[in-house]
PDB file of C-alpha atoms in Angstrom:
ATOM      1  CA  MET A   1      91.027  42.812 -15.995  1.00 95.00           C
ATOM      2  CA  ASP A   2      93.885  42.268 -18.536  1.00 97.00           C
ATOM      3  CA  LEU A   3      94.753  45.262 -20.695  1.00 98.00           C
ATOM      4  CA  ARG A   4      96.326  44.590 -24.028  1.00 98.00           C
ATOM      5  CA  ILE A   5      97.669  47.043 -26.621  1.00 98.00           C
ATOM      6  CA  PHE A   6      96.131  46.741 -30.095  1.00 98.00           C
ATOM      7  CA  THR A   7      97.563  48.510 -33.098  1.00 98.00           C
ATOM      8  CA  GLU A   8      96.388  49.232 -36.627  1.00 98.00           C
ATOM      9  CA  PRO A   9      99.693  49.512 -38.600  1.00 98.00           C
ATOM     10  CA  GLN A  10      97.922  49.770 -41.970  1.00 98.00           C
ATOM     11  CA  GLN A  11      97.125  53.335 -41.054  1.00 97.00           C
ATOM     12  CA  GLY A  12     100.819  54.180 -41.180  1.00 96.00           C
ATOM     13  CA  ALA A  13     103.666  52.636 -39.273  1.00 97.00           C
ATOM     14  CA  THR A  14     107.126  51.161 -39.826  1.00 98.00           C
ATOM     15  CA  TYR A  15     108.376  48.046 -38.110  1.00 98.00           C
ATOM     16  CA  ASP A  16     110.622  50.274 -35.939  1.00 98.00           C
ATOM     17  CA  THR A  17     107.539  52.167 -34.745  1.00 98.00           C
ATOM     18  CA  LEU A  18     105.756  48.900 -33.930  1.00 98.00           C
ATOM     19  CA  LEU A  19     108.899  47.665 -32.077  1.00 98.00           C
ATOM     20  CA  ALA A  20     108.932  50.873 -29.954  1.00 98.00           C
ATOM     21  CA  VAL A  21     105.267  50.369 -29.052  1.00 98.00           C
ATOM     22  CA  ALA A  22     105.794  46.653 -28.279  1.00 98.00           C
ATOM     23  CA  LYS A  23     108.724  47.418 -26.003  1.00 98.00           C
ATOM     24  CA  ALA A  24     106.691  50.098 -24.259  1.00 98.00           C
ATOM     25  CA  THR A  25     103.925  47.580 -23.938  1.00 98.00           C
ATOM     26  CA  GLU A  26     106.312  45.194 -22.141  1.00 98.00           C
ATOM     27  CA  ASP A  27     108.060  47.770 -20.048  1.00 98.00           C
ATOM     28  CA  LEU A  28     104.799  49.351 -18.808  1.00 98.00           C
ATOM     29  CA  GLY A  29     103.329  46.089 -17.619  1.00 98.00           C
ATOM     30  CA  PHE A  30     100.605  45.495 -20.251  1.00 98.00           C
ATOM     31  CA  ASP A  31      99.646  41.905 -20.935  1.00 97.00           C
ATOM     32  CA  ALA A  32     100.089  41.695 -24.664  1.00 98.00           C
ATOM     33  CA  PHE A  33     100.756  43.421 -28.009  1.00 99.00           C
ATOM     34  CA  PHE A  34      98.316  42.647 -30.782  1.00 99.00           C
ATOM     35  CA  ARG A  35      98.014  44.046 -34.276  1.00 98.00           C
ATOM     36  CA  SER A  36      95.557  44.037 -37.078  1.00 98.00           C
ATOM     37  CA  ASP A  37      96.063  42.112 -40.300  1.00 98.00           C
ATOM     38  CA  HIS A  38      95.453  44.585 -43.134  1.00 98.00           C
ATOM     39  CA  TYR A  39      97.285  45.666 -46.274  1.00 98.00           C
ATOM     40  CA  LEU A  40      95.449  48.923 -47.108  1.00 98.00           C
ATOM     41  CA  ARG A  41      94.802  52.036 -45.033  1.00 97.00           C
ATOM     42  CA  MET A  42      91.301  53.056 -44.126  1.00 96.00           C
ATOM     43  CA  GLY A  43      89.834  56.472 -44.103  1.00 94.00           C
ATOM     44  CA  THR A  44      91.653  59.691 -45.014  1.00 92.00           C
ATOM     45  CA  VAL A  45      95.121  58.909 -43.634  1.00 95.00           C
ATOM     46  CA  ASP A  46      97.900  58.471 -46.190  1.00 95.00           C
ATOM     47  CA  GLY A  47      99.039  55.097 -44.697  1.00 96.00           C
ATOM     48  CA  LEU A  48     102.735  55.920 -45.332  1.00 97.00           C
ATOM     49  CA  PRO A  49     105.184  54.322 -45.553  1.00 97.00           C
ATOM     50  CA  GLY A  50     102.871  51.384 -46.453  1.00 96.00           C
ATOM     51  CA  PRO A  51     101.669  48.137 -44.952  1.00 96.00           C
ATOM     52  CA  THR A  52     103.659  45.700 -42.846  1.00 97.00           C
ATOM     53  CA  ASP A  53     102.767  41.975 -42.790  1.00 98.00           C
ATOM     54  CA  ALA A  54     101.248  40.829 -39.481  1.00 98.00           C
ATOM     55  CA  TRP A  55     103.172  37.567 -39.046  1.00 98.00           C
ATOM     56  CA  ILE A  56     106.474  38.898 -40.272  1.00 98.00           C
ATOM     57  CA  THR A  57     106.097  41.710 -37.742  1.00 98.00           C
ATOM     58  CA  LEU A  58     105.234  39.306 -34.958  1.00 98.00           C
ATOM     59  CA  ALA A  59     108.183  37.092 -35.838  1.00 98.00           C
ATOM     60  CA  GLY A  60     110.496  40.078 -35.403  1.00 98.00           C
ATOM     61  CA  LEU A  61     108.851  41.057 -32.153  1.00 98.00           C
ATOM     62  CA  ALA A  62     109.045  37.480 -30.892  1.00 98.00           C
ATOM     63  CA  ARG A  63     112.859  37.834 -30.897  1.00 98.00           C
ATOM     64  CA  GLU A  64     112.887  41.361 -29.422  1.00 98.00           C
ATOM     65  CA  THR A  65     110.500  40.972 -26.484  1.00 98.00           C
ATOM     66  CA  LYS A  66     110.568  38.605 -23.550  1.00 98.00           C
ATOM     67  CA  ARG A  67     107.265  38.626 -21.606  1.00 98.00           C
ATOM     68  CA  ILE A  68     104.271  39.940 -23.507  1.00 98.00           C
ATOM     69  CA  ARG A  69     101.834  37.802 -25.488  1.00 98.00           C
ATOM     70  CA  LEU A  70     101.760  38.466 -29.217  1.00 99.00           C
ATOM     71  CA  GLY A  71      98.897  38.005 -31.611  1.00 98.00           C
ATOM     72  CA  THR A  72      96.413  39.235 -34.219  1.00 98.00           C
ATOM     73  CA  LEU A  73      92.924  40.734 -34.198  1.00 98.00           C
ATOM     74  CA  MET A  74      92.203  39.211 -36.633  1.00 98.00           C
ATOM     75  CA  THR A  75      94.291  37.355 -39.200  1.00 98.00           C
ATOM     76  CA  ALA A  76      92.313  37.398 -42.361  1.00 98.00           C
ATOM     77  CA  GLY A  77      91.370  33.969 -43.578  1.00 97.00           C
ATOM     78  CA  THR A  78      91.485  35.181 -47.181  1.00 97.00           C
ATOM     79  CA  PHE A  79      95.225  36.048 -46.965  1.00 98.00           C
ATOM     80  CA  ARG A  80      96.794  32.623 -46.219  1.00 97.00           C
ATOM     81  CA  LEU A  81      96.147  28.962 -46.889  1.00 98.00           C
ATOM     82  CA  PRO A  82      95.330  27.316 -43.575  1.00 98.00           C
ATOM     83  CA  GLY A  83      98.162  24.763 -43.746  1.00 98.00           C
ATOM     84  CA  VAL A  84     100.654  27.542 -44.442  1.00 98.00           C
ATOM     85  CA  LEU A  85      99.183  29.646 -41.640  1.00 98.00           C
ATOM     86  CA  ALA A  86      99.504  26.762 -39.193  1.00 98.00           C
ATOM     87  CA  ILE A  87     103.255  26.559 -40.022  1.00 98.00           C
ATOM     88  CA  GLN A  88     103.779  30.282 -39.793  1.00 98.00           C
ATOM     89  CA  VAL A  89     102.041  30.665 -36.385  1.00 98.00           C
ATOM     90  CA  ALA A  90     103.748  27.588 -34.897  1.00 98.00           C
ATOM     91  CA  GLN A  91     107.146  28.916 -36.000  1.00 98.00           C
ATOM     92  CA  VAL A  92     106.550  32.343 -34.514  1.00 98.00           C
ATOM     93  CA  ASP A  93     105.349  30.606 -31.289  1.00 98.00           C
ATOM     94  CA  GLN A  94     108.615  28.729 -31.193  1.00 98.00           C
ATOM     95  CA  MET A  95     110.537  31.974 -31.805  1.00 98.00           C
ATOM     96  CA  SER A  96     108.729  33.646 -28.913  1.00 98.00           C
ATOM     97  CA  GLY A  97     109.137  30.834 -26.452  1.00 98.00           C
ATOM     98  CA  GLY A  98     105.402  30.106 -26.460  1.00 98.00           C
ATOM     99  CA  ARG A  99     103.815  33.563 -26.324  1.00 98.00           C
ATOM    100  CA  VAL A 100     101.675  33.599 -29.452  1.00 98.00           C
ATOM    101  CA  GLU A 101      97.875  33.710 -29.863  1.00 98.00           C
ATOM    102  CA  LEU A 102      95.931  33.478 -33.134  1.00 98.00           C
ATOM    103  CA  GLY A 103      92.873  35.555 -33.781  1.00 98.00           C
ATOM    104  CA  LEU A 104      91.383  34.247 -37.024  1.00 98.00           C
ATOM    105  CA  GLY A 105      88.574  35.855 -38.967  1.00 98.00           C
ATOM    106  CA  ALA A 106      86.907  35.553 -42.359  1.00 97.00           C
ATOM    107  CA  GLY A 107      88.363  38.708 -43.954  1.00 97.00           C
ATOM    108  CA  TRP A 108      86.066  41.560 -44.932  1.00 97.00           C
ATOM    109  CA  PHE A 109      87.930  44.500 -46.561  1.00 98.00           C
ATOM    110  CA  GLU A 110      87.386  43.928 -50.309  1.00 98.00           C
ATOM    111  CA  GLU A 111      89.388  46.968 -51.409  1.00 98.00           C
ATOM    112  CA  GLU A 112      92.661  45.677 -50.015  1.00 98.00           C
ATOM    113  CA  HIS A 113      92.137  42.363 -51.848  1.00 98.00           C
ATOM    114  CA  LYS A 114      91.701  44.306 -55.127  1.00 98.00           C
ATOM    115  CA  ALA A 115      94.723  46.506 -54.397  1.00 98.00           C
ATOM    116  CA  TYR A 116      97.092  43.529 -53.879  1.00 98.00           C
ATOM    117  CA  GLY A 117      95.549  40.890 -56.145  1.00 98.00           C
ATOM    118  CA  ILE A 118      94.180  38.676 -53.368  1.00 98.00           C
ATOM    119  CA  PRO A 119      91.073  36.592 -54.235  1.00 97.00           C
ATOM    120  CA  PHE A 120      88.015  37.721 -52.340  1.00 98.00           C
ATOM    121  CA  PRO A 121      85.607  34.736 -52.325  1.00 97.00           C
ATOM    122  CA  LYS A 122      81.904  34.998 -51.602  1.00 95.00           C
ATOM    123  CA  GLU A 123      81.736  32.028 -49.238  1.00 95.00           C
ATOM    124  CA  LYS A 124      84.199  33.459 -46.665  1.00 96.00           C
ATOM    125  CA  PHE A 125      82.457  32.210 -43.494  1.00 96.00           C
ATOM    126  CA  ALA A 126      82.272  28.610 -44.628  1.00 97.00           C
ATOM    127  CA  ARG A 127      85.941  28.777 -45.565  1.00 98.00           C
ATOM    128  CA  LEU A 128      86.737  30.189 -42.106  1.00 98.00           C
ATOM    129  CA  GLU A 129      85.116  27.191 -40.449  1.00 98.00           C
ATOM    130  CA  GLU A 130      87.299  24.809 -42.503  1.00 98.00           C
ATOM    131  CA  GLN A 131      90.358  26.927 -41.779  1.00 98.00           C
ATOM    132  CA  LEU A 132      89.766  26.749 -38.029  1.00 98.00           C
ATOM    133  CA  GLU A 133      89.340  22.977 -38.189  1.00 98.00           C
ATOM    134  CA  ILE A 134      92.522  22.584 -40.188  1.00 98.00           C
ATOM    135  CA  VAL A 135      94.791  24.885 -38.209  1.00 98.00           C
ATOM    136  CA  THR A 136      93.656  23.492 -34.826  1.00 98.00           C
ATOM    137  CA  GLY A 137      93.684  19.916 -36.165  1.00 98.00           C
ATOM    138  CA  LEU A 138      97.268  20.218 -37.484  1.00 98.00           C
ATOM    139  CA  TRP A 139      98.490  21.530 -34.150  1.00 98.00           C
ATOM    140  CA  ALA A 140      96.654  18.841 -32.219  1.00 98.00           C
ATOM    141  CA  THR A 141      97.918  15.887 -34.298  1.00 98.00           C
ATOM    142  CA  ASP A 142     100.362  13.796 -32.274  1.00 97.00           C
ATOM    143  CA  PRO A 143     103.995  13.722 -33.527  1.00 96.00           C
ATOM    144  CA  GLY A 144     104.517  10.766 -35.856  1.00 97.00           C
ATOM    145  CA  LYS A 145     100.911  10.777 -37.032  1.00 98.00           C
ATOM    146  CA  THR A 146      99.420  12.442 -40.051  1.00 98.00           C
ATOM    147  CA  PHE A 147      96.469  14.717 -40.546  1.00 98.00           C
ATOM    148  CA  ASP A 148      93.844  14.491 -43.289  1.00 98.00           C
ATOM    149  CA  PHE A 149      91.062  16.863 -44.131  1.00 98.00           C
ATOM    150  CA  HIS A 150      88.706  16.698 -47.095  1.00 98.00           C
ATOM    151  CA  GLY A 151      86.398  19.602 -47.213  1.00 98.00           C
ATOM    152  CA  THR A 152      84.607  21.803 -49.713  1.00 98.00           C
ATOM    153  CA  TYR A 153      87.408  24.381 -50.009  1.00 98.00           C
ATOM    154  CA  TYR A 154      90.573  22.666 -48.734  1.00 98.00           C
ATOM    155  CA  ASP A 155      92.049  19.184 -49.117  1.00 98.00           C
ATOM    156  CA  LEU A 156      94.935  17.915 -47.042  1.00 98.00           C
ATOM    157  CA  THR A 157      96.267  14.321 -47.395  1.00 98.00           C
ATOM    158  CA  ASP A 158      98.876  12.651 -45.240  1.00 98.00           C
ATOM    159  CA  SER A 159     100.126  15.937 -43.713  1.00 98.00           C
ATOM    160  CA  PRO A 160     102.942  15.436 -41.192  1.00 98.00           C
ATOM    161  CA  ALA A 161     101.308  18.253 -39.272  1.00 98.00           C
ATOM    162  CA  LEU A 162     104.607  19.904 -38.497  1.00 98.00           C
ATOM    163  CA  PRO A 163     106.089  21.997 -37.025  1.00 98.00           C
ATOM    164  CA  LYS A 164     104.543  21.966 -33.568  1.00 98.00           C
ATOM    165  CA  PRO A 165     104.109  25.134 -31.516  1.00 98.00           C
ATOM    166  CA  ALA A 166     106.101  25.672 -28.306  1.00 98.00           C
ATOM    167  CA  GLN A 167     102.849  25.852 -26.375  1.00 98.00           C
ATOM    168  CA  ARG A 168     100.822  22.719 -25.849  1.00 94.00           C
ATOM    169  CA  LYS A 169      97.905  24.687 -27.328  1.00 96.00           C
ATOM    170  CA  ILE A 170      98.047  28.100 -29.021  1.00 98.00           C
ATOM    171  CA  PRO A 171      95.053  30.130 -27.788  1.00 98.00           C
ATOM    172  CA  VAL A 172      92.606  30.739 -30.692  1.00 98.00           C
ATOM    173  CA  LEU A 173      90.422  33.852 -30.806  1.00 98.00           C
ATOM    174  CA  VAL A 174      87.141  34.157 -32.681  1.00 98.00           C
ATOM    175  CA  GLY A 175      85.097  37.332 -32.642  1.00 98.00           C
ATOM    176  CA  GLY A 176      82.340  39.325 -34.148  1.00 97.00           C
ATOM    177  CA  HIS A 177      78.800  40.559 -33.906  1.00 97.00           C
ATOM    178  CA  GLY A 178      76.987  37.688 -35.742  1.00 96.00           C
ATOM    179  CA  PRO A 179      74.161  36.345 -33.726  1.00 96.00           C
ATOM    180  CA  SER A 180      74.292  32.648 -34.668  1.00 96.00           C
ATOM    181  CA  ARG A 181      77.137  31.392 -36.802  1.00 97.00           C
ATOM    182  CA  THR A 182      79.816  33.347 -34.936  1.00 98.00           C
ATOM    183  CA  PRO A 183      78.859  32.058 -31.446  1.00 98.00           C
ATOM    184  CA  ARG A 184      78.739  28.499 -32.849  1.00 97.00           C
ATOM    185  CA  LEU A 185      82.288  28.783 -34.298  1.00 97.00           C
ATOM    186  CA  ALA A 186      83.597  30.325 -31.045  1.00 98.00           C
ATOM    187  CA  ALA A 187      82.004  27.532 -29.059  1.00 98.00           C
ATOM    188  CA  LYS A 188      83.567  24.873 -31.263  1.00 97.00           C
ATOM    189  CA  TYR A 189      87.066  26.235 -31.816  1.00 98.00           C
ATOM    190  CA  ALA A 190      87.918  29.221 -29.676  1.00 98.00           C
ATOM    191  CA  ASP A 191      89.644  29.775 -26.372  1.00 98.00           C
ATOM    192  CA  GLU A 192      88.622  33.369 -26.373  1.00 98.00           C
ATOM    193  CA  PHE A 193      85.660  35.299 -27.800  1.00 98.00           C
ATOM    194  CA  ASN A 194      86.292  38.920 -28.745  1.00 98.00           C
ATOM    195  CA  MET A 195      83.574  41.544 -29.199  1.00 98.00           C
ATOM    196  CA  PRO A 196      85.018  44.237 -31.433  1.00 98.00           C
ATOM    197  CA  PHE A 197      83.866  47.832 -30.888  1.00 98.00           C
ATOM    198  CA  GLY A 198      80.572  47.026 -29.286  1.00 98.00           C
ATOM    199  CA  SER A 199      78.569  48.724 -26.617  1.00 98.00           C
ATOM    200  CA  VAL A 200      78.324  47.312 -23.093  1.00 98.00           C
ATOM    201  CA  GLU A 201      74.746  46.197 -23.844  1.00 98.00           C
ATOM    202  CA  ASP A 202      75.672  44.547 -27.168  1.00 98.00           C
ATOM    203  CA  SER A 203      78.642  42.824 -25.582  1.00 98.00           C
ATOM    204  CA  GLU A 204      76.592  41.354 -22.786  1.00 98.00           C
ATOM    205  CA  ARG A 205      74.067  40.070 -25.275  1.00 98.00           C
ATOM    206  CA  GLN A 206      76.736  38.520 -27.524  1.00 98.00           C
ATOM    207  CA  PHE A 207      78.569  36.964 -24.638  1.00 98.00           C
ATOM    208  CA  GLY A 208      75.345  35.390 -23.587  1.00 98.00           C
ATOM    209  CA  ARG A 209      74.888  33.864 -27.059  1.00 98.00           C
ATOM    210  CA  VAL A 210      78.417  32.447 -27.033  1.00 98.00           C
ATOM    211  CA  ARG A 211      77.915  30.957 -23.539  1.00 98.00           C
ATOM    212  CA  ALA A 212      74.733  29.311 -24.689  1.00 97.00           C
ATOM    213  CA  ALA A 213      76.433  27.916 -27.762  1.00 98.00           C
ATOM    214  CA  ALA A 214      79.373  26.649 -25.662  1.00 97.00           C
ATOM    215  CA  ALA A 215      76.939  24.933 -23.306  1.00 97.00           C
ATOM    216  CA  GLU A 216      75.136  23.320 -26.186  1.00 96.00           C
ATOM    217  CA  ALA A 217      78.535  22.131 -27.499  1.00 96.00           C
ATOM    218  CA  GLY A 218      79.252  20.499 -24.137  1.00 96.00           C
ATOM    219  CA  ARG A 219      81.869  22.991 -22.996  1.00 94.00           C
ATOM    220  CA  GLY A 220      82.024  24.535 -19.558  1.00 88.00           C
ATOM    221  CA  ASP A 221      82.525  28.203 -18.784  1.00 90.00           C
ATOM    222  CA  GLU A 222      86.137  28.021 -19.964  1.00 93.00           C
ATOM    223  CA  LEU A 223      86.185  30.659 -22.667  1.00 98.00           C
ATOM    224  CA  THR A 224      87.675  34.062 -22.076  1.00 98.00           C
ATOM    225  CA  TYR A 225      85.473  36.957 -23.051  1.00 98.00           C
ATOM    226  CA  SER A 226      87.032  40.187 -24.279  1.00 98.00           C
ATOM    227  CA  ASN A 227      86.412  43.518 -25.971  1.00 98.00           C
ATOM    228  CA  ALA A 228      88.360  45.624 -28.449  1.00 98.00           C
ATOM    229  CA  LEU A 229      87.780  49.349 -27.900  1.00 98.00           C
ATOM    230  CA  VAL A 230      89.460  52.545 -29.119  1.00 98.00           C
ATOM    231  CA  VAL A 231      91.226  54.390 -26.302  1.00 98.00           C
ATOM    232  CA  CYS A 232      91.829  58.086 -25.760  1.00 98.00           C
ATOM    233  CA  VAL A 233      92.886  59.086 -22.229  1.00 98.00           C
ATOM    234  CA  GLY A 234      94.009  62.456 -20.920  1.00 98.00           C
ATOM    235  CA  ARG A 235      94.886  64.043 -17.616  1.00 98.00           C
ATOM    236  CA  ASP A 236      92.431  66.828 -18.340  1.00 98.00           C
ATOM    237  CA  ASP A 237      89.928  67.849 -21.014  1.00 98.00           C
ATOM    238  CA  ALA A 238      92.535  69.640 -23.068  1.00 98.00           C
ATOM    239  CA  GLU A 239      94.721  66.566 -23.268  1.00 98.00           C
ATOM    240  CA  VAL A 240      91.789  64.340 -24.245  1.00 98.00           C
ATOM    241  CA  ALA A 241      90.807  66.802 -26.973  1.00 98.00           C
ATOM    242  CA  ARG A 242      94.400  66.961 -28.266  1.00 98.00           C
ATOM    243  CA  ARG A 243      94.578  63.165 -28.434  1.00 98.00           C
ATOM    244  CA  ALA A 244      91.208  62.925 -30.130  1.00 98.00           C
ATOM    245  CA  ALA A 245      92.244  65.491 -32.755  1.00 98.00           C
ATOM    246  CA  ALA A 246      95.457  63.641 -33.416  1.00 97.00           C
ATOM    247  CA  ILE A 247      93.479  60.565 -34.594  1.00 97.00           C
ATOM    248  CA  GLY A 248      90.816  62.531 -36.350  1.00 96.00           C
ATOM    249  CA  ARG A 249      87.990  61.779 -33.935  1.00 97.00           C
ATOM    250  CA  GLU A 250      85.573  63.778 -31.808  1.00 98.00           C
ATOM    251  CA  VAL A 251      85.711  63.483 -27.969  1.00 98.00           C
ATOM    252  CA  ASP A 252      81.961  62.919 -27.538  1.00 98.00           C
ATOM    253  CA  GLU A 253      82.000  60.162 -30.201  1.00 98.00           C
ATOM    254  CA  LEU A 254      84.980  58.493 -28.551  1.00 98.00           C
ATOM    255  CA  LYS A 255      83.337  58.562 -25.176  1.00 98.00           C
ATOM    256  CA  LEU A 256      80.209  57.009 -26.655  1.00 97.00           C
ATOM    257  CA  ASN A 257      81.932  54.296 -28.704  1.00 97.00           C
ATOM    258  CA  GLY A 258      85.134  53.638 -26.842  1.00 98.00           C
ATOM    259  CA  LEU A 259      87.220  54.371 -23.769  1.00 98.00           C
ATOM    260  CA  ALA A 260      87.824  58.120 -23.635  1.00 98.00           C
ATOM    261  CA  GLY A 261      88.165  60.779 -21.061  1.00 98.00           C
ATOM    262  CA  SER A 262      90.004  61.045 -17.758  1.00 98.00           C
ATOM    263  CA  PRO A 263      91.585  57.943 -16.214  1.00 98.00           C
ATOM    264  CA  SER A 264      88.747  57.675 -13.727  1.00 98.00           C
ATOM    265  CA  GLU A 265      86.131  57.931 -16.501  1.00 98.00           C
ATOM    266  CA  VAL A 266      87.933  55.098 -18.415  1.00 98.00           C
ATOM    267  CA  VAL A 267      88.254  52.938 -15.348  1.00 98.00           C
ATOM    268  CA  ASP A 268      84.548  53.302 -14.624  1.00 98.00           C
ATOM    269  CA  LYS A 269      83.593  52.324 -18.178  1.00 98.00           C
ATOM    270  CA  ILE A 270      85.895  49.338 -18.209  1.00 98.00           C
ATOM    271  CA  GLY A 271      84.131  48.320 -15.014  1.00 98.00           C
ATOM    272  CA  ARG A 272      80.850  48.303 -16.906  1.00 98.00           C
ATOM    273  CA  TYR A 273      82.327  45.946 -19.444  1.00 98.00           C
ATOM    274  CA  ALA A 274      83.585  43.743 -16.647  1.00 98.00           C
ATOM    275  CA  GLU A 275      80.054  43.602 -15.260  1.00 98.00           C
ATOM    276  CA  ALA A 276      78.868  42.498 -18.722  1.00 98.00           C
ATOM    277  CA  GLY A 277      81.318  39.497 -18.558  1.00 98.00           C
ATOM    278  CA  SER A 278      84.529  40.857 -20.104  1.00 98.00           C
ATOM    279  CA  SER A 279      87.818  39.989 -18.412  1.00 98.00           C
ATOM    280  CA  ARG A 280      90.134  41.411 -21.123  1.00 98.00           C
ATOM    281  CA  VAL A 281      90.254  44.620 -23.097  1.00 98.00           C
ATOM    282  CA  TYR A 282      92.293  45.298 -26.207  1.00 98.00           C
ATOM    283  CA  LEU A 283      93.082  49.030 -26.228  1.00 98.00           C
ATOM    284  CA  GLN A 284      93.043  50.206 -29.853  1.00 98.00           C
ATOM    285  CA  VAL A 285      95.893  52.749 -29.926  1.00 98.00           C
ATOM    286  CA  LEU A 286      95.760  54.765 -33.092  1.00 98.00           C
ATOM    287  CA  ASP A 287      98.560  57.328 -32.519  1.00 98.00           C
ATOM    288  CA  LEU A 288     101.602  55.004 -32.343  1.00 98.00           C
ATOM    289  CA  ASP A 289     104.049  57.903 -31.808  1.00 98.00           C
ATOM    290  CA  ASP A 290     102.338  58.961 -28.569  1.00 98.00           C
ATOM    291  CA  LEU A 291     104.087  56.697 -26.043  1.00 98.00           C
ATOM    292  CA  ASP A 292     103.196  59.142 -23.236  1.00 98.00           C
ATOM    293  CA  HIS A 293      99.602  57.932 -23.810  1.00 98.00           C
ATOM    294  CA  LEU A 294     100.665  54.378 -22.899  1.00 98.00           C
ATOM    295  CA  GLU A 295     102.521  55.607 -19.871  1.00 98.00           C
ATOM    296  CA  LEU A 296      99.458  57.466 -18.628  1.00 98.00           C
ATOM    297  CA  ILE A 297      97.197  54.454 -19.172  1.00 98.00           C
ATOM    298  CA  SER A 298      99.704  52.253 -17.311  1.00 98.00           C
ATOM    299  CA  ALA A 299     100.114  54.642 -14.360  1.00 98.00           C
ATOM    300  CA  GLN A 300      96.516  55.736 -13.906  1.00 98.00           C
ATOM    301  CA  VAL A 301      94.232  53.190 -15.495  1.00 98.00           C
ATOM    302  CA  GLN A 302      95.946  49.842 -15.426  1.00 97.00           C
ATOM    303  CA  SER A 303      97.134  50.423 -11.853  1.00 95.00           C
ATOM    304  CA  GLN A 304      93.571  50.761 -10.664  1.00 94.00           C
ATOM    305  CA  LEU A 305      92.389  47.683 -12.427  1.00 93.00           C
ATOM    306  CA  SER A 306      95.098  45.357 -11.256  1.00 78.00           C
TER     307      SER A 306
END
């Protein structure tokens, strides 16, 4: 079971804070550092000092880390044109020496689009499908050849399809709860399917849908299946309660909907997700100043799973 650290910087974080978390992620033996792609805080937090851009952040981290994978859950398809996104991600992959992964989603948070003047189209899912085809098609085009795409929403003619990533193929993540279109997109374009904030039962059901779609598309059992879950671990009940209060959540709710409690409780619940088919968990860490939390997870959760 791979454990990855997943952050939500729109809730309030500077680049230096994210760098400290990324370095701790690397030093403590976690597999990867991922971040959300949002420009507006959610809930009652103040979000200060303001948002950071996902791919600018990852570009900086690419030069300041050496081992960990770097990526997004999920890059919003509404934020960037697919040709530009392919260039950005390929460049960050080069900067990292081939450690980048791209989670790409349709985009959903209308308020942040209004706040920063970003168009919020109605037909987001159909656009996402074209975006996935364009980004993966540009990367897959042989050097010296050109890429063309003529769709409903995007039109590319004689693209040199440059630059190329450092990796032969950048892993692409698709995720979500949708029962039909989401599995189909994952089966067609993804290397990994991510189930965000779902129960063990819902994850098992959705993984089954994706496997069926992949089989129908002629793919073997080659996809990675993962979960994203909030994490809140403590050595005792008091420490769990303190960490829950720091992120404005209740312990019982966190235990129901995420990975919360003692290290042994969290290990047991991760085991249930593994039985459902998951081989990777993105630990949503909401208090980015609590690096002791990461140390505890590394020492007493990750050590048992590896």
